Tab-separated table of C-alpha atoms in Angstrom:
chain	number	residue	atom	x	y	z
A	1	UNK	CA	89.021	90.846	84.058
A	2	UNK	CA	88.700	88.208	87.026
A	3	UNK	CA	86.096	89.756	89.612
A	4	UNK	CA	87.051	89.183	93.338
A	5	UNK	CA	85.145	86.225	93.941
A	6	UNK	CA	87.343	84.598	91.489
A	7	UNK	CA	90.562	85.146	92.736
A	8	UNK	CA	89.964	83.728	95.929
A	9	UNK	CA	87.225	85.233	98.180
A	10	UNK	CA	84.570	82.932	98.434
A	11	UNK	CA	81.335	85.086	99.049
A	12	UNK	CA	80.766	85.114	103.374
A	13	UNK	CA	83.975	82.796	103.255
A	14	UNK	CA	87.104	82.629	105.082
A	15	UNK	CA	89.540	83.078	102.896
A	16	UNK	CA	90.832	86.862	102.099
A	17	UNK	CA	91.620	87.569	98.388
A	18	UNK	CA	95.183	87.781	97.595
A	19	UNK	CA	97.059	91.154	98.357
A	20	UNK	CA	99.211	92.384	95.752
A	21	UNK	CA	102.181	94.599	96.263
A	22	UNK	CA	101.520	98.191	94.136
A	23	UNK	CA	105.810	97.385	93.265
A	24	UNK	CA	106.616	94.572	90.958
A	25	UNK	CA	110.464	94.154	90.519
A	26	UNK	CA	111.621	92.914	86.409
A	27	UNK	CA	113.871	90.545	88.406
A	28	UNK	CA	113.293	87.357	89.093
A	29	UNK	CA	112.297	85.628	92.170
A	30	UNK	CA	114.413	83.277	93.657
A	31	UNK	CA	112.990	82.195	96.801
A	32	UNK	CA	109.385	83.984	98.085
A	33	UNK	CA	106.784	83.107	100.778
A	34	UNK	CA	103.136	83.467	101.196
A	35	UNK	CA	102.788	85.398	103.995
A	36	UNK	CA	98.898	87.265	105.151
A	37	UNK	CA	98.040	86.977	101.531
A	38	UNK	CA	101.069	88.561	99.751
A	39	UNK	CA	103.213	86.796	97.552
A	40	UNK	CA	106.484	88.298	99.652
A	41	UNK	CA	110.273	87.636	97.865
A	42	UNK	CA	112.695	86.765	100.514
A	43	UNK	CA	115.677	86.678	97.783
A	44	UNK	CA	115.980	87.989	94.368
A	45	UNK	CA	118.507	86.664	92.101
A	46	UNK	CA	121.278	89.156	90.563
A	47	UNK	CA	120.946	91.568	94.045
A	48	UNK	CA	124.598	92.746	93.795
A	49	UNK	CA	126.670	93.788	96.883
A	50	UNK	CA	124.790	96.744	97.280
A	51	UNK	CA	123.065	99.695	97.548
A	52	UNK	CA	119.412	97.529	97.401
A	53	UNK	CA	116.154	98.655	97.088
A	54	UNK	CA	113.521	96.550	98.734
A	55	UNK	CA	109.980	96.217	98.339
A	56	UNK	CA	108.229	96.099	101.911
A	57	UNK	CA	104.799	97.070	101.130
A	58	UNK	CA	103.345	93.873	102.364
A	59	UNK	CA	104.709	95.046	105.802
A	60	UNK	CA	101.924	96.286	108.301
A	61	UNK	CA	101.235	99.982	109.141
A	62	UNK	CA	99.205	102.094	110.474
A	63	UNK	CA	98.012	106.156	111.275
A	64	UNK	CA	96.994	106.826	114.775
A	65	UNK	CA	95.249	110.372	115.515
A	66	UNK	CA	94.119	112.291	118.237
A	67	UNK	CA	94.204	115.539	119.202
A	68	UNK	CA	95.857	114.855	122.844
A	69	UNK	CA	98.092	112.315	121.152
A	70	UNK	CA	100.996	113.005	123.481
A	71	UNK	CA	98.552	111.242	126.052
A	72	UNK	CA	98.072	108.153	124.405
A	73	UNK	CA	100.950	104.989	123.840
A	74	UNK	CA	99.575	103.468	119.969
A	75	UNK	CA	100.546	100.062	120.431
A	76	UNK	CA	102.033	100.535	123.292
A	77	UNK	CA	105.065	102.538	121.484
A	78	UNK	CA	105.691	105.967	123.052
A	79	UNK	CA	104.572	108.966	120.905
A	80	UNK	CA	107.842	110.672	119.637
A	81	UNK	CA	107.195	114.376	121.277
A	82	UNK	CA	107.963	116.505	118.024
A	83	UNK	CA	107.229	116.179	114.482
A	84	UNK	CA	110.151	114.733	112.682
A	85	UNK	CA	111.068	112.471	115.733
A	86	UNK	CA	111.150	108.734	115.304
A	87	UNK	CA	111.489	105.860	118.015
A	88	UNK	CA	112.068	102.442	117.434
A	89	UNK	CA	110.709	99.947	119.648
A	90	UNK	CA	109.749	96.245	119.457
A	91	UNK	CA	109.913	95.988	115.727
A	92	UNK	CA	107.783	98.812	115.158
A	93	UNK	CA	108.921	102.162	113.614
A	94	UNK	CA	106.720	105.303	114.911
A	95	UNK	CA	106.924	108.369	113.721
A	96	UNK	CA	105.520	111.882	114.990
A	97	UNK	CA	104.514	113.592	111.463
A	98	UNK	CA	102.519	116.567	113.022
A	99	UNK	CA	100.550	117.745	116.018
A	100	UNK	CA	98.041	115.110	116.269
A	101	UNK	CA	98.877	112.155	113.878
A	102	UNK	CA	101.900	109.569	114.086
A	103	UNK	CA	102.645	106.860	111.568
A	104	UNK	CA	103.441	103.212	112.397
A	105	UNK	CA	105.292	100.648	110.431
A	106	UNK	CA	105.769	96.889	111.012
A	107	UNK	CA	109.734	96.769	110.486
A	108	UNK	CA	110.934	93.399	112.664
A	109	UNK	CA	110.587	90.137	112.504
A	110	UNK	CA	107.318	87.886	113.019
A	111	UNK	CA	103.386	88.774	112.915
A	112	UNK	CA	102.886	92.555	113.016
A	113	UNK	CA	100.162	92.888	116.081
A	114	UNK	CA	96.956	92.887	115.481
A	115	UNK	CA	94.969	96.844	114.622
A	116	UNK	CA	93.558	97.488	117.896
A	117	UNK	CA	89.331	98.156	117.770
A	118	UNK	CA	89.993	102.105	118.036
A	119	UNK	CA	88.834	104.930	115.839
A	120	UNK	CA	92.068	106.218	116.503
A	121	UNK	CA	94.216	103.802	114.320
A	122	UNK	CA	93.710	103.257	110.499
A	123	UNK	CA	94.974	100.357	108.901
A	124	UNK	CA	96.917	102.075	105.619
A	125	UNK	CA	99.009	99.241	104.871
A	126	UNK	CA	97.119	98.347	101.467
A	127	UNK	CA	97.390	102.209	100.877
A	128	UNK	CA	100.995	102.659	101.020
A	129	UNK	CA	103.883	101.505	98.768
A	130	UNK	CA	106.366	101.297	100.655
A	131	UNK	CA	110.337	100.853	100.240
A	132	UNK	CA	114.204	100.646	101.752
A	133	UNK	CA	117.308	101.899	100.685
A	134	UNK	CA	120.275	99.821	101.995
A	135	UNK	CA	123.746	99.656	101.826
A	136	UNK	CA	126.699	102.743	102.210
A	137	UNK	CA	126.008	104.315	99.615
A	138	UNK	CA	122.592	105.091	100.432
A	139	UNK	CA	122.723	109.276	100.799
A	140	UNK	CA	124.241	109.263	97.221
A	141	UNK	CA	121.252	107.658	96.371
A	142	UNK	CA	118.996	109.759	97.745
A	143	UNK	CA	121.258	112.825	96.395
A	144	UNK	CA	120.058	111.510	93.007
A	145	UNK	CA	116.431	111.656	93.564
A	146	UNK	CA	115.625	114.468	96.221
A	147	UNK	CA	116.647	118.003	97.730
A	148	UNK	CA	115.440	116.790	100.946
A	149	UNK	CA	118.318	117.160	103.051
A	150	UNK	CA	117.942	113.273	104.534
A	151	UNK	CA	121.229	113.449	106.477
A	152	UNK	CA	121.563	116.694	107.926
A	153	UNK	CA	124.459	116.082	110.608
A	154	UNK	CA	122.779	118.235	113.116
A	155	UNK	CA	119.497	115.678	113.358
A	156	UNK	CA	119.918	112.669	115.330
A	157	UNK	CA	118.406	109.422	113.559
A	158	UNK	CA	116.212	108.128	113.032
A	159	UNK	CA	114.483	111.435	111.999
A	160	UNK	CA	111.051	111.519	109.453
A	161	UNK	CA	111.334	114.098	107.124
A	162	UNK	CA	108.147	114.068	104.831
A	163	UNK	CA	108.724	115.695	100.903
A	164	UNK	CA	108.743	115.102	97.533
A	165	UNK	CA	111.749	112.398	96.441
A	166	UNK	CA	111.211	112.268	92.847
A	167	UNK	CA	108.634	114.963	92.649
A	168	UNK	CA	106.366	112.264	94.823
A	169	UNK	CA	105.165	112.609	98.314
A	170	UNK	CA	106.438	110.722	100.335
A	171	UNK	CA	107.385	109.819	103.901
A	172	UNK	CA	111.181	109.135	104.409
A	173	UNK	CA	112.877	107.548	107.613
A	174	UNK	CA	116.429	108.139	107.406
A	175	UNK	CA	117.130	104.995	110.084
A	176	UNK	CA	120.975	105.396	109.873
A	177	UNK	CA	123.415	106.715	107.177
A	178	UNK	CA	122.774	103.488	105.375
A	179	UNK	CA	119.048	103.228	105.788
A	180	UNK	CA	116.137	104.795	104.537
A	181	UNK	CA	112.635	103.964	104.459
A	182	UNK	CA	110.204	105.797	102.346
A	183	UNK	CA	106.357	105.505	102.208
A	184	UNK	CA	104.279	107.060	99.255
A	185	UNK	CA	101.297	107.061	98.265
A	186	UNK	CA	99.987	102.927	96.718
A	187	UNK	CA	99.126	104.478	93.130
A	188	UNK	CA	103.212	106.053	92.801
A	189	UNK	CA	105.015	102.882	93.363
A	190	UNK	CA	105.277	100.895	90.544
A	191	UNK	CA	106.801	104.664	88.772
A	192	UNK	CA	108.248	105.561	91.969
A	193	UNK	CA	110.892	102.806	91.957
A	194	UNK	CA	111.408	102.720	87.954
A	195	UNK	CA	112.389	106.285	88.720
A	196	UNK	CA	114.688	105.708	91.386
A	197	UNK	CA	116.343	102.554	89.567
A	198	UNK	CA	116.934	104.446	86.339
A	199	UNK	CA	118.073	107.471	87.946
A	200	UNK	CA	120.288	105.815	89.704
A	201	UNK	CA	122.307	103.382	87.003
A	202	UNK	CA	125.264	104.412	88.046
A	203	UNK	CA	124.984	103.770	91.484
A	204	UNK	CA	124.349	99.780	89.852
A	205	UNK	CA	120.739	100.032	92.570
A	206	UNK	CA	119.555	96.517	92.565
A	207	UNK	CA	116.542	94.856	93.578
A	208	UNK	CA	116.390	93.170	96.675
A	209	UNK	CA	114.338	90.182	98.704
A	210	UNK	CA	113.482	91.285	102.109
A	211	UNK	CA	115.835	89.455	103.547
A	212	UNK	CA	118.657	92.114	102.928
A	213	UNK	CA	116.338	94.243	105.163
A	214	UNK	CA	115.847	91.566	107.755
A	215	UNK	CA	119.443	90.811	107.848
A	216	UNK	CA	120.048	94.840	107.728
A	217	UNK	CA	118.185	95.087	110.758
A	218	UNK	CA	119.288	92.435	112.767
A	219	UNK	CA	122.286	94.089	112.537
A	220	UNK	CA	121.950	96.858	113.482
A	221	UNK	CA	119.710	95.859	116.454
A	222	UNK	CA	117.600	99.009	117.741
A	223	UNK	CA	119.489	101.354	116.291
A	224	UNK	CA	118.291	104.730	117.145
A	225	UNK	CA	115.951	103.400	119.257
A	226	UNK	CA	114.994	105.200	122.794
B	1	UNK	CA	112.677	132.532	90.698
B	2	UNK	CA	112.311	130.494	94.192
B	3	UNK	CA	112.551	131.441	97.673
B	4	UNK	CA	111.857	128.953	101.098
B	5	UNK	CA	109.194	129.315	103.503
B	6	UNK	CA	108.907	127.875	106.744
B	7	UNK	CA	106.348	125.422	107.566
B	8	UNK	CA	105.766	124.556	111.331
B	9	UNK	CA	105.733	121.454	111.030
B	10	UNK	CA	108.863	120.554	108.759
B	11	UNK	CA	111.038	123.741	108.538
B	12	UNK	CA	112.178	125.961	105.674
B	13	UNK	CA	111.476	124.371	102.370
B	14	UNK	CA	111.787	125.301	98.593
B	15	UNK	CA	108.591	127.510	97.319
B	16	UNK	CA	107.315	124.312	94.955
B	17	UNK	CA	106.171	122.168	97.605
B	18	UNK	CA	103.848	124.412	98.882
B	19	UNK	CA	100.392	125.957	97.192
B	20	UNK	CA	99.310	129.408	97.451
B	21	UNK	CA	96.416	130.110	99.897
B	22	UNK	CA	96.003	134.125	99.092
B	23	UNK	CA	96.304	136.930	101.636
B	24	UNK	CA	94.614	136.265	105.168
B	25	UNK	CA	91.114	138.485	104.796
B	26	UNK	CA	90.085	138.091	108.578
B	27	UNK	CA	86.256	136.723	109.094
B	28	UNK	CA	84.068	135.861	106.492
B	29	UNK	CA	81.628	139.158	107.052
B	30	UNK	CA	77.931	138.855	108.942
B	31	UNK	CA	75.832	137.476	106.031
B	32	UNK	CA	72.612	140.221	107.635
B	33	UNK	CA	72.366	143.113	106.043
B	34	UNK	CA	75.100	142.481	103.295
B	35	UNK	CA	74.743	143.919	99.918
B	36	UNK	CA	75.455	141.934	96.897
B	37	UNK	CA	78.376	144.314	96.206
B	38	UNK	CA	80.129	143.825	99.796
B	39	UNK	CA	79.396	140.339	98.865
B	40	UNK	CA	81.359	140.200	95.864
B	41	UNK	CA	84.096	142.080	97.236
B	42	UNK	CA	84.961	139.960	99.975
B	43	UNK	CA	84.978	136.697	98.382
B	44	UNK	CA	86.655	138.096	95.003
B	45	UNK	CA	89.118	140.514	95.595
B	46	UNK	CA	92.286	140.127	96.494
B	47	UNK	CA	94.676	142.884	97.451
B	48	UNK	CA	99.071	142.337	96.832
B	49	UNK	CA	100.918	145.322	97.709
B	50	UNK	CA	104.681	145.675	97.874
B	51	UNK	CA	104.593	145.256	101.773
B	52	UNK	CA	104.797	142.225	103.901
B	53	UNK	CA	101.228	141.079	104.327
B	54	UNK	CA	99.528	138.040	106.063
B	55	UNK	CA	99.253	135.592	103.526
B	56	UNK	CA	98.107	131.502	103.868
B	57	UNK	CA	100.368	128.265	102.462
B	58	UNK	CA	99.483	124.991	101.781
B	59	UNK	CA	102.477	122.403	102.577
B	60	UNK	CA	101.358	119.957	99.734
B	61	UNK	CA	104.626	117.987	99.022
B	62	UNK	CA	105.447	117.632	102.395
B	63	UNK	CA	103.447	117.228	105.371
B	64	UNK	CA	99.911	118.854	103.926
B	65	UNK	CA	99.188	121.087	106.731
B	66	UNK	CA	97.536	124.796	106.189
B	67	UNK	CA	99.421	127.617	108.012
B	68	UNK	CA	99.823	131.130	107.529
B	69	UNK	CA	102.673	133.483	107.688
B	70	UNK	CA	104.444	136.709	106.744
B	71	UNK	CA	105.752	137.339	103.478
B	72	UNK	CA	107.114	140.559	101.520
B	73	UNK	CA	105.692	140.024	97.833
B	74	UNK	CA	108.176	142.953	97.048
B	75	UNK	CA	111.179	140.887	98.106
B	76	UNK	CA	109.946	136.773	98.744
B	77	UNK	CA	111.320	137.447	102.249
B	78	UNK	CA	109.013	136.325	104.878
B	79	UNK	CA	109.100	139.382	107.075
B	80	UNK	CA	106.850	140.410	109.868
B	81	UNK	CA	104.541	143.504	109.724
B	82	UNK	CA	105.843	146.836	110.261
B	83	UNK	CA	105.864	148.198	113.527
């Protein structure tokens, strides 16, 4: 077993050791990027037309909590007033889940900012797996792996609903009717998406770079967003 | 057998993503003056009768917060007490 030192983190040096995503994908990687210290696939060969699921975990994202959190703009987002609501704004994905905490995720393109020097915010990107759905047939996807009802007509998206997909935990964004984001805890991931991609055969859910989600969201601009 | 609650935060949801909390059993009693037998009874004994009663949930598959509300163990309905 290689200690830390070896694998890149020179004692009081520089350089960070190398951050490794809790999801590895069997297929193989056609074009990837070192990007903050993760090994990140852009494009995966054999992707299909669709529906993808896409490892972000690499992406920044954050927890921000106080009890007047209403008060307060994390980031300078606006706090979504109740749980369940979601805003979009500037790339970043926020999330009310309850009375005093909101969740943050890194979802456009460029450097996520920097974690402000605030007790509020907690850095949980190394925590987190975390992973899109794309493509139309997304909510029969989800219909295979949850009873979470992630596209209830009457809610306006993007909406967090936060339940078990897969008997796991998990935080789920539905962005739009072919969208979802879902955030877990890091130790489910690597079973998390074996689960989904086996339940799901015939569906044909491929693996996916993260350039089907950059492309997905340049697309669809702000969608949602207020 | 299942039945939903509802959890503030996230709305009604099937029985199996939350954990049972037992009956709400007001304030933990003055600790002066308490015999070993009051003691005991407080922290051990739990009372389930056939009536709606006060009882606390733990959302753990969802969004983890502690709440309590009314249920009817007779009929898994949450119901309110009797007036």
């Amino acid at each position: 077993m290689k200690n830390v030192s070896e694998v890149g983190a020179p004692v009081g040096g520089k350089a960070r050791p190398p951050r490794r995503s809790p999801i590895q994908f069997q297929s193989v990687v056609a074009e990837s990027e070192h990007r903050g210290g993760w090994e990140v696939a852009h494009r995966l060969e054999d992707e299909g037309d669709g529906p993808w699921l896409i490892d972000l975990s690499h992406r920044a994202r954050w927890d921000y909590q106080d009890t007047a959190i209403g008060d307060h703009r994390p980031l300078g987002l606006s706090v979504p007033p109740n749980p369940g609501d979601v805003v979009i704004d500037g790339g970043l994905v926020i999330s009310r889940m309850n009375r005093t905490q909101v969740s943050i995720g890194h979802i456009g393109a460029g450097d996520p900012p920097k974690t402000p020097n605030e007790v509020a915010y907690t850095d949980t990107t190394d925590s987190h797996a975390w992973v899109a759905v794309l493509g139309a047939p997304t909510p029969d996807v989800l219909e295979a792996i949850s009873n979470l009802d992630l596209f209830a007509p009457g809610r306006q998206k993007p909406h967090l609903t936060q339940g078990p997909v897969l008997h796991v935990s998990c935080q789920v964004i539905t962005l739009a009717a072919d969208g979802v984001l879902m955030a877990m805890a890091r130790g489910y991931g690597q079973s998390f998406v074996d689960g989904v991609l086996h339940s799901t055969r015939a569906l044909d859910v491929r693996p996916a770079g993260e350039r089907r989600f950059n492309d997905w969201t340049a697309g669809t601009g702000n969608r949602g967003s207020t | 057998m299942t039945f939903r609650l509802t959890c503030p935060v996230c709305g009604a949801r099937d029985v199996y993503e939350f954990r049972y909390g037992g009956p709400e059993r007001g304030m933990r009693p003055a600790q002066e003056d308490l015999s070993p037998e009051e003691h005991f009874r407080w922290t051990q004994f739990r009372t389930t009768r056939p009536a709606p009663q006060e009882e606390w949930w733990y959302h753990a598959a969802g969004c983890g917060v502690w709440f309590s509300t009314w249920r009817n163990p007779a009929t898994n309905r949450e119901e309110g007490p009797a007036t």
